[in-house]
Amino acid sequence: MESSHTLQEVFDDSHYAGTVLAKLKRSLQLGPKYYLVDLPRYLRHRRVLNLPVWDFDVLANPLREFRARPDFVFPVPPAYDEALAQLAQAGICLTMPRNRLEALVGAWWATQGVASHVIECGSYRGATALLIAVLGRLQQTAQTVHMLDTFTGIPDTSRFDVGRRRGEFIAPDGQVAAIQAQADALQVRNRIEVHRGLFSETFDRLKERDLRFAFVHVDANIYQGTWEACQFAIPRTARGGIVVFDDYNGVCDLGARLAIDHYLAPTSVKPKPLAGSSAWIKVAARA
Ligand SMILES: C[S@@+](CC[C@H](N)C(=O)[O-])C[C@H]1O[C@@H](n2cnc3c(N)ncnc32)[C@H](O)[C@@H]1O
């Protein structure tokens, strides 16, 4: 195993509140607006979408970030530390909190019996998907990791997205070429496909291929992209596959939650909390 110094370097915690004090500060900044403005609007939006209006679980969302432990523990994949060290060596930083990342790769690893591909809807700078590709190489899985993003940030938001605005998460110019160069350095170039553009455009092209997924990571933060990702990826997820929704319990992402609940409404499936804002479902049969 590499030194802890190297492993710490791979985590860039400037994108989230990393300490209890920072979390407290963030809660005080976001809490009043969340409870007094965003939640009442969210409950009205549930009515607009014909969903049961009351949703008790959202009351706890601001407290979830304080939980250091995941809500559900999947064992992390073998060689996880080695994969992190390889990312650090390639100069890649992970912007997701460590407990959420470990829960995510653990969920991916739990699908290893399912012979299908991986899709990430919302890749930003690509670090999470590259980590899964490296883990796949180390474990010799036969999987392609599909990475989808505008790479120019969040597109137009809808009336359901009260906590997000267009242009958040703009990747630096040349991000696709940078991801491809990083994939070369990590020897996973043949394990990834980068799809730049709106999900709707990419899905139109991917529809022509008979793709099936073992693992789906939906991380779009807003209603429209999350809705489109559910519509495309969930029916193509193999039995036993897992879908992780990064934003289901996010304080700023009530639009994404609406899209997921809207999509799952005709079923009895309810996402289970995973770690922090994330939640997951296991696909029992083709939807
Ligand atoms: C939080 S970021 C993803 C973070 C990434 N998964 C990670 O772990 O670093 C959300 C991304 O979703 C993308 N996105 C949202 N809606 C989209 C859409 N309709 N089409 C393409 N990309 C979209 C944004 O451009 C943004 O980069």
Tab-separated table of C-alpha atoms and ligand atoms in Angstrom:
chain	number	residue	atom	x	y	z
A	1	MET	CA	0.000	0.000	0.000
A	2	GLU	CA	1.205	3.545	-0.779
A	3	SER	CA	1.923	6.031	2.007
A	4	SER	CA	-1.080	7.817	3.506
A	5	HIS	CA	0.478	11.085	2.322
A	6	THR	CA	-0.010	10.023	-1.301
A	7	LEU	CA	-3.555	8.857	-0.637
A	8	GLN	CA	-4.505	12.106	1.087
A	9	GLU	CA	-3.273	14.117	-1.893
A	10	VAL	CA	-5.784	12.491	-4.220
A	11	PHE	CA	-8.728	13.969	-2.263
A	12	ASP	CA	-9.553	17.592	-3.046
A	13	ASP	CA	-11.877	18.646	-0.220
A	14	SER	CA	-12.298	22.236	-1.422
A	15	HIS	CA	-15.643	21.282	-3.062
A	16	TYR	CA	-17.427	20.298	0.148
A	17	ALA	CA	-17.416	20.932	3.902
A	18	GLY	CA	-14.783	18.514	5.180
A	19	THR	CA	-14.657	19.284	8.931
A	20	VAL	CA	-17.436	19.364	11.541
A	21	LEU	CA	-16.933	23.127	11.876
A	22	ALA	CA	-17.214	23.640	8.107
A	23	LYS	CA	-20.321	21.436	8.037
A	24	LEU	CA	-21.859	23.468	10.854
A	25	LYS	CA	-21.119	26.712	9.012
A	26	ARG	CA	-22.630	25.330	5.799
A	27	SER	CA	-25.739	24.131	7.669
A	28	LEU	CA	-26.242	27.587	9.156
A	29	GLN	CA	-25.842	29.139	5.697
A	30	LEU	CA	-28.150	26.720	3.863
A	31	GLY	CA	-30.499	25.491	6.609
A	32	PRO	CA	-32.957	28.405	6.907
A	33	LYS	CA	-33.447	28.665	3.132
A	34	TYR	CA	-33.748	24.878	2.865
A	35	TYR	CA	-36.507	24.576	5.477
A	36	LEU	CA	-38.328	27.850	4.845
A	37	VAL	CA	-38.156	28.232	1.050
A	38	ASP	CA	-36.835	25.174	-0.780
A	39	LEU	CA	-38.783	22.477	1.068
A	40	PRO	CA	-42.232	24.132	0.786
A	41	ARG	CA	-41.566	24.655	-2.932
A	42	TYR	CA	-40.391	21.047	-3.299
A	43	LEU	CA	-43.577	19.744	-1.673
A	44	ARG	CA	-45.635	21.881	-4.084
A	45	HIS	CA	-43.618	20.448	-6.986
A	46	ARG	CA	-44.435	16.932	-5.773
A	47	ARG	CA	-48.112	17.802	-6.089
A	48	VAL	CA	-47.521	19.180	-9.627
A	49	LEU	CA	-45.946	15.829	-10.572
A	50	ASN	CA	-48.769	13.824	-8.933
A	51	LEU	CA	-46.417	12.371	-6.307
A	52	PRO	CA	-47.541	11.852	-2.696
A	53	VAL	CA	-47.087	15.355	-1.322
A	54	TRP	CA	-45.523	14.543	1.994
A	55	ASP	CA	-41.943	13.247	2.031
A	56	PHE	CA	-40.669	12.982	5.620
A	57	ASP	CA	-37.151	11.843	4.720
A	58	VAL	CA	-36.174	15.209	3.240
A	59	LEU	CA	-36.339	16.749	6.716
A	60	ALA	CA	-33.159	14.874	7.655
A	61	ASN	CA	-31.111	15.813	4.578
A	62	PRO	CA	-29.114	18.681	6.136
A	63	LEU	CA	-28.033	16.314	8.937
A	64	ARG	CA	-26.792	13.545	6.642
A	65	GLU	CA	-23.483	15.252	5.877
A	66	PHE	CA	-22.601	15.052	9.587
A	67	ARG	CA	-22.627	11.258	9.480
A	68	ALA	CA	-19.060	10.068	8.969
A	69	ARG	CA	-20.183	6.471	8.433
A	70	PRO	CA	-22.093	5.335	5.368
A	71	ASP	CA	-25.743	4.356	5.829
A	72	PHE	CA	-25.102	1.110	3.998
A	73	VAL	CA	-21.726	-0.624	3.969
A	74	PHE	CA	-20.516	-2.316	0.805
A	75	PRO	CA	-16.981	-3.659	1.192
A	76	VAL	CA	-14.504	-1.559	-0.840
A	77	PRO	CA	-12.995	-3.387	-3.811
A	78	PRO	CA	-9.627	-5.133	-3.463
A	79	ALA	CA	-6.742	-2.888	-4.592
A	80	TYR	CA	-8.760	0.261	-3.846
A	81	ASP	CA	-5.744	1.963	-2.220
A	82	GLU	CA	-3.560	0.932	-5.132
A	83	ALA	CA	-6.040	2.471	-7.589
A	84	LEU	CA	-6.097	5.719	-5.565
A	85	ALA	CA	-2.303	5.809	-5.579
A	86	GLN	CA	-2.289	5.413	-9.377
A	87	LEU	CA	-4.726	8.329	-9.693
A	88	ALA	CA	-2.546	10.439	-7.402
A	89	GLN	CA	0.476	9.611	-9.523
A	90	ALA	CA	-1.406	10.694	-12.657
A	91	GLY	CA	-2.166	14.029	-10.928
A	92	ILE	CA	-5.914	13.387	-10.625
A	93	CYS	CA	-7.941	14.743	-7.710
A	94	LEU	CA	-11.226	13.290	-6.478
A	95	THR	CA	-13.768	15.915	-5.536
A	96	MET	CA	-16.249	13.584	-3.850
A	97	PRO	CA	-16.116	13.154	-0.032
A	98	ARG	CA	-14.195	10.036	0.887
A	99	ASN	CA	-17.057	8.145	2.591
A	100	ARG	CA	-19.365	8.741	-0.382
A	101	LEU	CA	-16.669	7.655	-2.829
A	102	GLU	CA	-15.954	4.460	-0.897
A	103	ALA	CA	-19.656	3.644	-0.774
A	104	LEU	CA	-19.856	4.259	-4.529
A	105	VAL	CA	-16.952	1.990	-5.503
A	106	GLY	CA	-18.190	-0.583	-2.979
A	107	ALA	CA	-21.571	-0.592	-4.734
A	108	TRP	CA	-19.793	-0.983	-8.083
A	109	TRP	CA	-17.796	-3.916	-6.693
A	110	ALA	CA	-21.000	-5.554	-5.428
A	111	THR	CA	-22.112	-5.880	-9.089
A	112	GLN	CA	-19.111	-7.909	-10.186
A	113	GLY	CA	-21.244	-10.972	-10.855
A	114	VAL	CA	-23.203	-8.969	-13.434
A	115	ALA	CA	-21.544	-9.055	-16.855
A	116	SER	CA	-22.380	-5.604	-18.254
A	117	HIS	CA	-20.987	-2.106	-18.534
A	118	VAL	CA	-20.815	1.041	-16.390
A	119	ILE	CA	-22.379	4.418	-17.171
A	120	GLU	CA	-21.848	7.680	-15.321
A	121	CYS	CA	-24.359	10.421	-16.160
A	122	GLY	CA	-22.557	13.550	-14.962
A	123	SER	CA	-18.780	13.052	-14.981
A	124	TYR	CA	-17.514	16.640	-14.557
A	125	ARG	CA	-13.703	16.178	-14.615
A	126	GLY	CA	-13.939	12.404	-14.884
A	127	ALA	CA	-12.080	11.371	-11.731
A	128	THR	CA	-14.716	9.016	-10.303
A	129	ALA	CA	-15.249	7.207	-13.592
A	130	LEU	CA	-11.485	6.906	-14.117
A	131	LEU	CA	-11.164	5.385	-10.652
A	132	ILE	CA	-13.766	2.754	-11.558
A	133	ALA	CA	-11.951	2.091	-14.850
A	134	VAL	CA	-8.644	1.582	-13.004
A	135	LEU	CA	-10.323	-0.719	-10.481
A	136	GLY	CA	-11.777	-2.614	-13.447
A	137	ARG	CA	-8.298	-3.009	-14.960
A	138	LEU	CA	-6.846	-4.172	-11.637
A	139	GLN	CA	-9.682	-6.703	-11.230
A	140	GLN	CA	-9.617	-7.613	-14.946
A	141	THR	CA	-13.309	-6.974	-15.513
A	142	ALA	CA	-14.555	-6.838	-19.113
A	143	GLN	CA	-16.328	-3.488	-18.770
A	144	THR	CA	-16.423	-0.179	-20.573
A	145	VAL	CA	-17.064	2.897	-18.445
A	146	HIS	CA	-19.247	5.387	-20.347
A	147	MET	CA	-18.683	8.964	-19.154
A	148	LEU	CA	-21.337	11.525	-20.076
A	149	ASP	CA	-21.283	15.260	-19.543
A	150	THR	CA	-21.667	18.586	-21.319
A	151	PHE	CA	-18.219	19.386	-19.847
A	152	THR	CA	-19.470	22.985	-19.969
A	153	GLY	CA	-21.352	22.759	-16.704
A	154	ILE	CA	-24.953	22.290	-15.693
A	155	PRO	CA	-27.269	23.162	-18.620
A	156	ASP	CA	-30.561	25.040	-18.306
A	157	THR	CA	-32.298	24.391	-15.025
A	158	SER	CA	-36.065	23.944	-14.615
A	159	ARG	CA	-38.566	25.362	-12.120
A	160	PHE	CA	-37.938	22.209	-10.043
A	161	ASP	CA	-34.270	23.118	-9.474
A	162	VAL	CA	-34.329	25.613	-6.654
A	163	GLY	CA	-30.753	25.075	-5.430
A	164	ARG	CA	-28.770	24.919	-8.694
A	165	ARG	CA	-27.983	27.306	-11.511
A	166	ARG	CA	-26.829	26.966	-15.108
A	167	GLY	CA	-23.036	26.821	-15.508
A	168	GLU	CA	-22.144	25.178	-12.184
A	169	PHE	CA	-19.414	22.538	-12.532
A	170	ILE	CA	-17.825	24.016	-15.663
A	171	ALA	CA	-14.869	21.807	-16.504
A	172	PRO	CA	-11.691	23.534	-17.720
A	173	ASP	CA	-11.247	23.951	-21.513
A	174	GLY	CA	-9.936	20.787	-23.109
A	175	GLN	CA	-11.287	18.531	-20.353
A	176	VAL	CA	-12.170	15.689	-22.738
A	177	ALA	CA	-8.616	15.616	-24.128
A	178	ALA	CA	-7.286	15.811	-20.551
A	179	ILE	CA	-9.418	12.821	-19.506
A	180	GLN	CA	-8.192	10.865	-22.528
A	181	ALA	CA	-4.557	11.684	-21.673
A	182	GLN	CA	-5.162	10.652	-18.044
A	183	ALA	CA	-6.776	7.443	-19.261
A	184	ASP	CA	-3.659	6.752	-21.369
A	185	ALA	CA	-1.424	7.339	-18.340
A	186	LEU	CA	-3.610	5.007	-16.259
A	187	GLN	CA	-3.714	2.376	-19.038
A	188	VAL	CA	-7.503	2.473	-19.204
A	189	ARG	CA	-7.941	4.228	-22.585
A	190	ASN	CA	-9.540	1.066	-23.980
A	191	ARG	CA	-11.869	0.868	-20.959
A	192	ILE	CA	-13.551	4.269	-21.234
A	193	GLU	CA	-15.785	6.101	-23.698
A	194	VAL	CA	-16.234	9.829	-23.219
A	195	HIS	CA	-19.506	11.283	-24.553
A	196	ARG	CA	-19.512	15.056	-24.658
A	197	GLY	CA	-22.844	16.904	-24.960
A	198	LEU	CA	-26.295	16.929	-23.455
A	199	PHE	CA	-27.421	13.528	-22.197
A	200	SER	CA	-30.410	13.697	-24.563
A	201	GLU	CA	-28.057	13.960	-27.588
A	202	THR	CA	-25.762	11.204	-26.339
A	203	PHE	CA	-28.679	8.884	-25.519
A	204	ASP	CA	-30.019	9.353	-29.064
A	205	ARG	CA	-26.715	7.964	-30.374
A	206	LEU	CA	-26.304	5.252	-27.721
A	207	LYS	CA	-29.839	3.979	-28.372
A	208	GLU	CA	-28.530	2.511	-31.624
A	209	ARG	CA	-26.243	0.186	-29.651
A	210	ASP	CA	-27.547	-2.664	-27.541
A	211	LEU	CA	-25.873	-1.503	-24.325
A	212	ARG	CA	-26.564	-3.087	-20.947
A	213	PHE	CA	-25.293	-1.856	-17.607
A	214	ALA	CA	-24.228	-3.527	-14.382
A	215	PHE	CA	-23.586	-0.246	-12.633
A	216	VAL	CA	-25.125	3.196	-13.152
A	217	HIS	CA	-23.994	6.401	-11.459
A	218	VAL	CA	-26.498	9.231	-11.833
A	219	ASP	CA	-24.860	12.489	-10.768
A	220	ALA	CA	-26.531	15.327	-12.658
A	221	ASN	CA	-27.833	17.443	-9.737
A	222	ILE	CA	-30.857	18.772	-11.643
A	223	TYR	CA	-34.295	17.520	-12.672
A	224	GLN	CA	-34.010	17.198	-16.470
A	225	GLY	CA	-30.647	15.406	-16.680
A	226	THR	CA	-31.580	13.069	-13.829
A	227	TRP	CA	-34.937	12.264	-15.433
A	228	GLU	CA	-33.284	11.533	-18.798
A	229	ALA	CA	-30.571	9.425	-17.147
A	230	CYS	CA	-33.203	7.336	-15.318
A	231	GLN	CA	-35.226	6.868	-18.499
A	232	PHE	CA	-32.222	5.731	-20.508
A	233	ALA	CA	-30.098	3.778	-18.049
A	234	ILE	CA	-32.484	2.040	-15.635
A	235	PRO	CA	-34.366	0.002	-18.261
A	236	ARG	CA	-30.948	-1.029	-19.639
A	237	THR	CA	-29.633	-2.183	-16.258
A	238	ALA	CA	-29.210	-5.923	-15.948
A	239	ARG	CA	-30.884	-7.911	-13.174
A	240	GLY	CA	-28.684	-7.612	-10.063
A	241	GLY	CA	-27.215	-4.326	-11.296
A	242	ILE	CA	-27.043	-1.280	-9.019
A	243	VAL	CA	-27.961	2.349	-9.642
A	244	VAL	CA	-26.405	4.963	-7.343
A	245	PHE	CA	-28.049	8.384	-7.238
A	246	ASP	CA	-25.399	10.757	-5.962
A	247	ASP	CA	-27.828	13.602	-5.215
A	248	TYR	CA	-30.966	11.882	-3.932
A	249	ASN	CA	-30.576	13.318	-0.425
A	250	GLY	CA	-28.689	16.472	-1.401
A	251	VAL	CA	-29.703	19.747	0.199
A	252	CYS	CA	-29.232	21.654	-3.080
A	253	ASP	CA	-30.585	18.894	-5.334
A	254	LEU	CA	-34.303	18.588	-4.659
A	255	GLY	CA	-34.916	18.712	-8.438
A	256	ALA	CA	-32.867	15.524	-8.877
A	257	ARG	CA	-34.849	13.866	-6.075
A	258	LEU	CA	-38.110	14.842	-7.770
A	259	ALA	CA	-36.928	13.286	-11.047
A	260	ILE	CA	-35.960	10.014	-9.340
A	261	ASP	CA	-39.210	9.773	-7.345
A	262	HIS	CA	-41.172	10.713	-10.486
A	263	TYR	CA	-39.430	7.967	-12.475
A	264	LEU	CA	-39.848	5.331	-9.754
A	265	ALA	CA	-43.447	6.306	-8.872
A	266	PRO	CA	-45.087	3.502	-10.938
A	267	THR	CA	-42.933	0.938	-9.075
A	268	SER	CA	-42.714	0.166	-5.355
A	269	VAL	CA	-38.962	0.873	-5.411
A	270	LYS	CA	-37.607	3.533	-3.049
A	271	PRO	CA	-33.887	4.459	-3.064
A	272	LYS	CA	-32.067	3.475	0.129
A	273	PRO	CA	-29.633	5.941	1.713
A	274	LEU	CA	-26.014	5.068	0.895
A	275	ALA	CA	-23.603	7.727	2.237
A	276	GLY	CA	-24.123	11.464	2.740
A	277	SER	CA	-26.375	12.613	-0.091
A	278	SER	CA	-26.237	9.391	-2.105
A	279	ALA	CA	-28.790	6.596	-2.326
A	280	TRP	CA	-29.063	3.371	-4.291
A	281	ILE	CA	-31.364	0.773	-5.756
A	282	LYS	CA	-30.732	-2.765	-6.898
A	283	VAL	CA	-32.455	-3.695	-10.127
A	284	ALA	CA	-34.469	-6.868	-9.591
A	285	ALA	CA	-35.887	-7.126	-13.085
A	286	ARG	CA	-35.874	-5.039	-16.232
A	287	ALA	CA	-38.115	-2.001	-15.689
B	1	LIG	C1	-21.701	17.124	-9.690
B	1	LIG	S1	-21.191	17.089	-11.313
B	1	LIG	C2	-20.615	15.426	-11.503
B	1	LIG	C3	-19.465	15.077	-10.580
B	1	LIG	C4	-18.748	13.785	-10.936
B	1	LIG	N1	-19.631	12.644	-10.983
B	1	LIG	C5	-17.636	13.502	-9.932
B	1	LIG	O1	-17.748	12.544	-9.187
B	1	LIG	O2	-16.682	14.266	-9.914
B	1	LIG	C6	-22.699	17.125	-12.205
B	1	LIG	C7	-22.477	17.132	-13.710
B	1	LIG	O3	-23.676	16.832	-14.405
B	1	LIG	C8	-23.596	17.458	-15.682
B	1	LIG	N2	-24.954	17.516	-16.263
B	1	LIG	C9	-26.113	17.836	-15.633
B	1	LIG	N3	-27.149	17.749	-16.487
B	1	LIG	C10	-26.634	17.348	-17.685
B	1	LIG	C11	-27.211	17.072	-18.977
B	1	LIG	N4	-28.531	17.174	-19.207
B	1	LIG	N5	-26.394	16.686	-19.972
B	1	LIG	C12	-25.052	16.563	-19.759
B	1	LIG	N6	-24.441	16.810	-18.563
B	1	LIG	C13	-25.229	17.201	-17.541
B	1	LIG	C14	-22.964	18.807	-15.389
B	1	LIG	O4	-22.320	19.328	-16.523
B	1	LIG	C15	-21.995	18.471	-14.243
B	1	LIG	O5	-20.675	18.346	-14.699
